mmCIF file of N, CA and C in Angstrom:
data_model
loop_
_atom_site.group_PDB
_atom_site.id
_atom_site.type_symbol
_atom_site.label_atom_id
_atom_site.label_comp_id
_atom_site.label_asym_id
_atom_site.label_seq_id
_atom_site.Cartn_x
_atom_site.Cartn_y
_atom_site.Cartn_z
ATOM 1 N N GLU A 914 46.821 36.721 26.331
ATOM 2 C CA GLU A 914 46.965 38.024 26.919
ATOM 3 C C GLU A 914 47.376 37.948 28.387
ATOM 4 N N ASN A 915 46.829 36.992 29.121
ATOM 5 C CA ASN A 915 47.137 36.891 30.546
ATOM 6 C C ASN A 915 48.178 35.823 30.857
ATOM 7 N N GLY A 916 48.802 35.254 29.826
ATOM 8 C CA GLY A 916 49.827 34.230 30.022
ATOM 9 C C GLY A 916 49.272 32.832 30.233
ATOM 10 N N GLN A 917 47.967 32.655 30.151
ATOM 11 C CA GLN A 917 47.328 31.359 30.324
ATOM 12 C C GLN A 917 46.914 30.797 28.965
ATOM 13 N N PRO A 918 46.898 29.460 28.814
ATOM 14 C CA PRO A 918 46.464 28.878 27.539
ATOM 15 C C PRO A 918 45.002 29.202 27.260
ATOM 16 N N HIS A 919 44.688 29.360 25.998
ATOM 17 C CA HIS A 919 43.299 29.598 25.609
ATOM 18 C C HIS A 919 42.500 28.301 25.634
ATOM 19 N N ILE A 920 43.159 27.184 25.314
ATOM 20 C CA ILE A 920 42.517 25.877 25.353
ATOM 21 C C ILE A 920 43.149 25.108 26.505
ATOM 22 N N THR A 921 42.344 24.647 27.414
ATOM 23 C CA THR A 921 42.863 23.930 28.572
ATOM 24 C C THR A 921 42.157 22.595 28.731
ATOM 25 N N TYR A 922 42.796 21.697 29.422
ATOM 26 C CA TYR A 922 42.218 20.396 29.718
ATOM 27 C C TYR A 922 40.898 20.588 30.463
ATOM 28 N N LEU A 923 39.908 19.816 30.120
ATOM 29 C CA LEU A 923 38.553 19.855 30.672
ATOM 30 C C LEU A 923 37.760 21.092 30.247
ATOM 31 N N GLN A 924 38.421 22.151 29.856
ATOM 32 C CA GLN A 924 37.724 23.341 29.368
ATOM 33 C C GLN A 924 37.750 23.398 27.841
ATOM 34 N N GLY A 925 38.619 22.612 27.227
ATOM 35 C CA GLY A 925 38.768 22.683 25.780
ATOM 36 C C GLY A 925 39.104 21.337 25.176
ATOM 37 N N LEU A 926 39.965 21.360 24.179
ATOM 38 C CA LEU A 926 40.260 20.151 23.419
ATOM 39 C C LEU A 926 41.693 19.659 23.589
ATOM 40 N N ALA A 927 42.476 20.256 24.446
ATOM 41 C CA ALA A 927 43.880 19.898 24.543
ATOM 42 C C ALA A 927 44.222 19.426 25.954
ATOM 43 N N GLY A 928 45.466 18.984 26.134
ATOM 44 C CA GLY A 928 45.913 18.643 27.463
ATOM 45 C C GLY A 928 46.767 17.408 27.527
ATOM 46 N N LEU A 929 46.691 16.536 26.534
ATOM 47 C CA LEU A 929 47.465 15.300 26.572
ATOM 48 C C LEU A 929 47.902 14.970 25.164
ATOM 49 N N GLY A 930 49.157 14.606 25.002
ATOM 50 C CA GLY A 930 49.657 14.257 23.688
ATOM 51 C C GLY A 930 50.940 13.471 23.801
ATOM 52 N N GLY A 931 51.592 13.248 22.678
ATOM 53 C CA GLY A 931 52.875 12.562 22.649
ATOM 54 C C GLY A 931 52.776 11.101 23.036
ATOM 55 N N PRO A 932 53.855 10.560 23.603
ATOM 56 C CA PRO A 932 53.923 9.133 23.928
ATOM 57 C C PRO A 932 52.782 8.638 24.816
ATOM 58 N N ALA A 933 52.196 9.509 25.614
ATOM 59 C CA ALA A 933 51.096 9.095 26.489
ATOM 60 C C ALA A 933 49.881 8.610 25.691
ATOM 61 N N LEU A 934 49.745 9.065 24.466
ATOM 62 C CA LEU A 934 48.600 8.684 23.641
ATOM 63 C C LEU A 934 48.930 7.651 22.572
ATOM 64 N N LYS A 935 50.149 7.188 22.508
ATOM 65 C CA LYS A 935 50.574 6.311 21.409
ATOM 66 C C LYS A 935 49.729 5.042 21.310
ATOM 67 N N ALA A 936 49.491 4.352 22.410
ATOM 68 C CA ALA A 936 48.717 3.111 22.359
ATOM 69 C C ALA A 936 47.302 3.363 21.852
ATOM 70 N N ILE A 937 46.698 4.440 22.278
ATOM 71 C CA ILE A 937 45.351 4.792 21.825
ATOM 72 C C ILE A 937 45.373 5.121 20.340
ATOM 73 N N ALA A 938 46.374 5.880 19.921
ATOM 74 C CA ALA A 938 46.483 6.255 18.508
ATOM 75 C C ALA A 938 46.689 5.026 17.626
ATOM 76 N N LEU A 939 47.529 4.094 18.062
ATOM 77 C CA LEU A 939 47.754 2.875 17.283
ATOM 78 C C LEU A 939 46.460 2.076 17.134
ATOM 79 N N GLU A 940 45.707 1.957 18.200
ATOM 80 C CA GLU A 940 44.433 1.233 18.125
ATOM 81 C C GLU A 940 43.452 1.947 17.215
ATOM 82 N N ASN A 941 43.419 3.263 17.251
ATOM 83 C CA ASN A 941 42.542 4.013 16.356
ATOM 84 C C ASN A 941 42.927 3.793 14.902
ATOM 85 N N VAL A 942 44.216 3.760 14.611
ATOM 86 C CA VAL A 942 44.665 3.495 13.238
ATOM 87 C C VAL A 942 44.232 2.099 12.819
ATOM 88 N N ARG A 943 44.426 1.109 13.682
ATOM 89 C CA ARG A 943 44.014 -0.270 13.359
ATOM 90 C C ARG A 943 42.518 -0.327 13.025
ATOM 91 N N ARG A 944 41.720 0.287 13.861
ATOM 92 C CA ARG A 944 40.267 0.255 13.649
ATOM 93 C C ARG A 944 39.863 1.012 12.395
ATOM 94 N N MET A 945 40.488 2.142 12.166
ATOM 95 C CA MET A 945 40.172 2.914 10.967
ATOM 96 C C MET A 945 40.549 2.139 9.716
ATOM 97 N N ARG A 946 41.677 1.440 9.748
ATOM 98 C CA ARG A 946 42.107 0.658 8.592
ATOM 99 C C ARG A 946 41.106 -0.448 8.295
ATOM 100 N N GLN A 947 40.462 -0.988 9.319
ATOM 101 C CA GLN A 947 39.476 -2.053 9.118
ATOM 102 C C GLN A 947 38.214 -1.545 8.427
ATOM 103 N N VAL A 948 37.840 -0.321 8.668
ATOM 104 C CA VAL A 948 36.571 0.186 8.133
ATOM 105 C C VAL A 948 36.725 1.065 6.897
ATOM 106 N N LEU A 949 37.915 1.586 6.652
ATOM 107 C CA LEU A 949 38.124 2.447 5.488
ATOM 108 C C LEU A 949 38.558 1.629 4.281
ATOM 109 N N ARG A 950 38.356 2.186 3.115
ATOM 110 C CA ARG A 950 38.850 1.545 1.894
ATOM 111 C C ARG A 950 40.377 1.497 1.926
ATOM 112 N N PRO A 951 40.971 0.506 1.295
ATOM 113 C CA PRO A 951 42.437 0.395 1.296
ATOM 114 C C PRO A 951 43.154 1.602 0.700
ATOM 115 N N ASP A 952 42.492 2.318 -0.205
ATOM 116 C CA ASP A 952 43.139 3.465 -0.834
ATOM 117 C C ASP A 952 43.005 4.750 -0.017
ATOM 118 N N GLN A 953 42.292 4.704 1.095
ATOM 119 C CA GLN A 953 42.149 5.899 1.923
ATOM 120 C C GLN A 953 43.372 6.069 2.820
ATOM 121 N N PHE A 954 43.848 7.268 2.864
ATOM 122 C CA PHE A 954 45.081 7.651 3.545
ATOM 123 C C PHE A 954 44.815 7.849 5.035
ATOM 124 N N ILE A 955 45.618 7.201 5.890
ATOM 125 C CA ILE A 955 45.521 7.384 7.346
ATOM 126 C C ILE A 955 46.865 7.911 7.831
ATOM 127 N N ILE A 956 46.840 8.992 8.590
ATOM 128 C CA ILE A 956 48.059 9.553 9.167
ATOM 129 C C ILE A 956 48.071 9.222 10.654
ATOM 130 N N GLY A 957 49.097 8.487 11.077
ATOM 131 C CA GLY A 957 49.248 8.145 12.479
ATOM 132 C C GLY A 957 49.991 9.252 13.212
ATOM 133 N N ALA A 958 49.550 9.531 14.419
ATOM 134 C CA ALA A 958 50.186 10.591 15.191
ATOM 135 C C ALA A 958 50.026 10.305 16.676
ATOM 136 N N ALA A 959 51.081 10.501 17.412
ATOM 137 C CA ALA A 959 51.130 10.425 18.880
ATOM 138 C C ALA A 959 52.309 9.557 19.272
ATOM 139 N N GLY A 960 53.283 10.156 19.851
ATOM 140 C CA GLY A 960 54.411 9.409 20.389
ATOM 141 C C GLY A 960 55.434 8.941 19.379
ATOM 142 N N VAL A 961 55.504 9.547 18.214
ATOM 143 C CA VAL A 961 56.512 9.169 17.222
ATOM 144 C C VAL A 961 57.825 9.832 17.628
ATOM 145 N N MET A 962 58.697 9.035 18.233
ATOM 146 C CA MET A 962 59.964 9.542 18.754
ATOM 147 C C MET A 962 61.165 8.808 18.154
ATOM 148 N N ALA A 963 60.905 7.695 17.438
ATOM 149 C CA ALA A 963 61.988 6.874 16.884
ATOM 150 C C ALA A 963 61.451 6.103 15.684
ATOM 151 N N TRP A 964 62.379 5.502 14.925
ATOM 152 C CA TRP A 964 62.001 4.727 13.757
ATOM 153 C C TRP A 964 61.053 3.582 14.130
ATOM 154 N N SER A 965 61.256 2.969 15.285
ATOM 155 C CA SER A 965 60.390 1.869 15.705
ATOM 156 C C SER A 965 58.936 2.324 15.842
ATOM 157 N N ASP A 966 58.723 3.570 16.233
ATOM 158 C CA ASP A 966 57.361 4.112 16.320
ATOM 159 C C ASP A 966 56.750 4.230 14.927
ATOM 160 N N VAL A 967 57.546 4.661 13.966
ATOM 161 C CA VAL A 967 57.078 4.750 12.581
ATOM 162 C C VAL A 967 56.650 3.362 12.111
ATOM 163 N N GLU A 968 57.471 2.352 12.398
ATOM 164 C CA GLU A 968 57.145 0.980 11.989
ATOM 165 C C GLU A 968 55.858 0.477 12.644
ATOM 166 N N GLU A 969 55.655 0.809 13.898
ATOM 167 C CA GLU A 969 54.426 0.383 14.582
ATOM 168 C C GLU A 969 53.188 0.992 13.932
ATOM 169 N N PHE A 970 53.261 2.260 13.594
ATOM 170 C CA PHE A 970 52.127 2.896 12.931
ATOM 171 C C PHE A 970 51.901 2.301 11.547
ATOM 172 N N GLU A 971 52.972 2.012 10.844
ATOM 173 C CA GLU A 971 52.851 1.398 9.527
ATOM 174 C C GLU A 971 52.202 0.014 9.645
ATOM 175 N N ALA A 972 52.640 -0.775 10.621
ATOM 176 C CA ALA A 972 52.062 -2.107 10.834
ATOM 177 C C ALA A 972 50.586 -2.028 11.211
ATOM 178 N N ALA A 973 50.201 -0.966 11.890
ATOM 179 C CA ALA A 973 48.808 -0.784 12.287
ATOM 180 C C ALA A 973 47.934 -0.353 11.111
ATOM 181 N N GLY A 974 48.559 0.131 10.032
ATOM 182 C CA GLY A 974 47.803 0.530 8.853
ATOM 183 C C GLY A 974 47.929 1.981 8.450
ATOM 184 N N ALA A 975 48.811 2.716 9.098
ATOM 185 C CA ALA A 975 48.989 4.124 8.731
ATOM 186 C C ALA A 975 49.728 4.243 7.406
ATOM 187 N N SER A 976 49.331 5.213 6.637
ATOM 188 C CA SER A 976 49.990 5.512 5.369
ATOM 189 C C SER A 976 51.180 6.444 5.590
ATOM 190 N N ALA A 977 51.126 7.208 6.661
ATOM 191 C CA ALA A 977 52.173 8.169 6.999
ATOM 192 C C ALA A 977 52.062 8.473 8.491
ATOM 193 N N VAL A 978 53.061 9.140 9.012
ATOM 194 C CA VAL A 978 53.022 9.591 10.403
ATOM 195 C C VAL A 978 53.420 11.057 10.444
ATOM 196 N N TYR A 979 53.029 11.718 11.515
ATOM 197 C CA TYR A 979 53.573 13.051 11.764
ATOM 198 C C TYR A 979 53.960 13.126 13.220
ATOM 199 N N LEU A 980 54.849 14.029 13.490
ATOM 200 C CA LEU A 980 55.335 14.148 14.857
ATOM 201 C C LEU A 980 55.354 15.603 15.266
ATOM 202 N N THR A 981 55.020 15.828 16.500
ATOM 203 C CA THR A 981 55.036 17.175 17.039
ATOM 204 C C THR A 981 55.832 17.214 18.331
ATOM 205 N N SER A 982 55.510 16.328 19.259
ATOM 206 C CA SER A 982 56.210 16.312 20.547
ATOM 207 C C SER A 982 57.709 16.102 20.355
ATOM 208 N N ALA A 983 58.076 15.188 19.458
ATOM 209 C CA ALA A 983 59.492 14.914 19.215
ATOM 210 C C ALA A 983 60.185 16.129 18.621
ATOM 211 N N TYR A 984 59.500 16.828 17.717
ATOM 212 C CA TYR A 984 60.087 18.029 17.135
ATOM 213 C C TYR A 984 60.257 19.096 18.205
ATOM 214 N N TRP A 985 59.285 19.201 19.081
ATOM 215 C CA TRP A 985 59.360 20.168 20.179
ATOM 216 C C TRP A 985 60.571 19.874 21.059
ATOM 217 N N GLU A 986 60.825 18.579 21.302
ATOM 218 C CA GLU A 986 61.930 18.181 22.176
ATOM 219 C C GLU A 986 63.288 18.232 21.491
ATOM 220 N N TYR A 987 63.366 17.758 20.242
ATOM 221 C CA TYR A 987 64.653 17.617 19.557
ATOM 222 C C TYR A 987 64.908 18.639 18.453
ATOM 223 N N GLY A 988 63.894 19.359 18.027
ATOM 224 C CA GLY A 988 64.059 20.255 16.890
ATOM 225 C C GLY A 988 64.328 19.462 15.623
ATOM 226 N N ASN A 989 65.055 20.044 14.692
ATOM 227 C CA ASN A 989 65.344 19.374 13.420
ATOM 228 C C ASN A 989 66.143 18.090 13.591
ATOM 229 N N ARG A 990 66.811 17.920 14.720
ATOM 230 C CA ARG A 990 67.605 16.702 14.956
ATOM 231 C C ARG A 990 66.749 15.445 14.972
ATOM 232 N N ILE A 991 65.449 15.570 15.216
ATOM 233 C CA ILE A 991 64.584 14.388 15.271
ATOM 234 C C ILE A 991 64.570 13.652 13.940
ATOM 235 N N PHE A 992 64.665 14.365 12.838
ATOM 236 C CA PHE A 992 64.625 13.716 11.531
ATOM 237 C C PHE A 992 65.862 12.853 11.322
ATOM 238 N N GLU A 993 67.010 13.358 11.730
ATOM 239 C CA GLU A 993 68.227 12.552 11.657
ATOM 240 C C GLU A 993 68.133 11.344 12.567
ATOM 241 N N LYS A 994 67.621 11.541 13.768
ATOM 242 C CA LYS A 994 67.470 10.447 14.729
ATOM 243 C C LYS A 994 66.596 9.328 14.150
ATOM 244 N N ILE A 995 65.480 9.695 13.547
ATOM 245 C CA ILE A 995 64.573 8.692 12.975
ATOM 246 C C ILE A 995 65.197 8.021 11.757
ATOM 247 N N LEU A 996 65.800 8.806 10.883
ATOM 248 C CA LEU A 996 66.409 8.218 9.680
ATOM 249 C C LEU A 996 67.582 7.313 10.020
ATOM 250 N N LEU A 997 68.380 7.670 11.015
ATOM 251 C CA LEU A 997 69.482 6.797 11.436
ATOM 252 C C LEU A 997 68.942 5.475 11.968
ATOM 253 N N GLY A 998 67.820 5.530 12.670
ATOM 254 C CA GLY A 998 67.190 4.300 13.147
ATOM 255 C C GLY A 998 66.734 3.432 11.993
ATOM 256 N N ALA A 999 66.223 4.038 10.929
ATOM 257 C CA ALA A 999 65.778 3.287 9.756
ATOM 258 C C ALA A 999 66.961 2.634 9.045
ATOM 259 N N MET A 1000 68.097 3.312 9.020
ATOM 260 C CA MET A 1000 69.266 2.791 8.311
ATOM 261 C C MET A 1000 69.942 1.653 9.061
ATOM 262 N N LYS A 1001 69.668 1.516 10.351
ATOM 263 C CA LYS A 1001 70.270 0.444 11.133
ATOM 264 C C LYS A 1001 69.652 -0.909 10.811
ATOM 265 N N GLU A 1002 68.505 -0.905 10.163
ATOM 266 C CA GLU A 1002 67.819 -2.163 9.855
ATOM 267 C C GLU A 1002 68.329 -2.787 8.596
#
């Protein structure tokens, strides 16, 4: 209503995301993979901007990834960007 976010850093649950959290997210996936059953699904998220990021999450134990910051920046073009990176291998 007043043009300010409802959830703010230190007052709520948001404030940092995207590539800034990638290293933390990768470590969380690694640790979760160690304690969860192999059939349990882990979704990696944070800083997925290219195919190499997808591979890093997969190597850490993620079953899938999702992206938000990249979609915000590139729109639908991010999917082509990631898939083209996968095809280069």
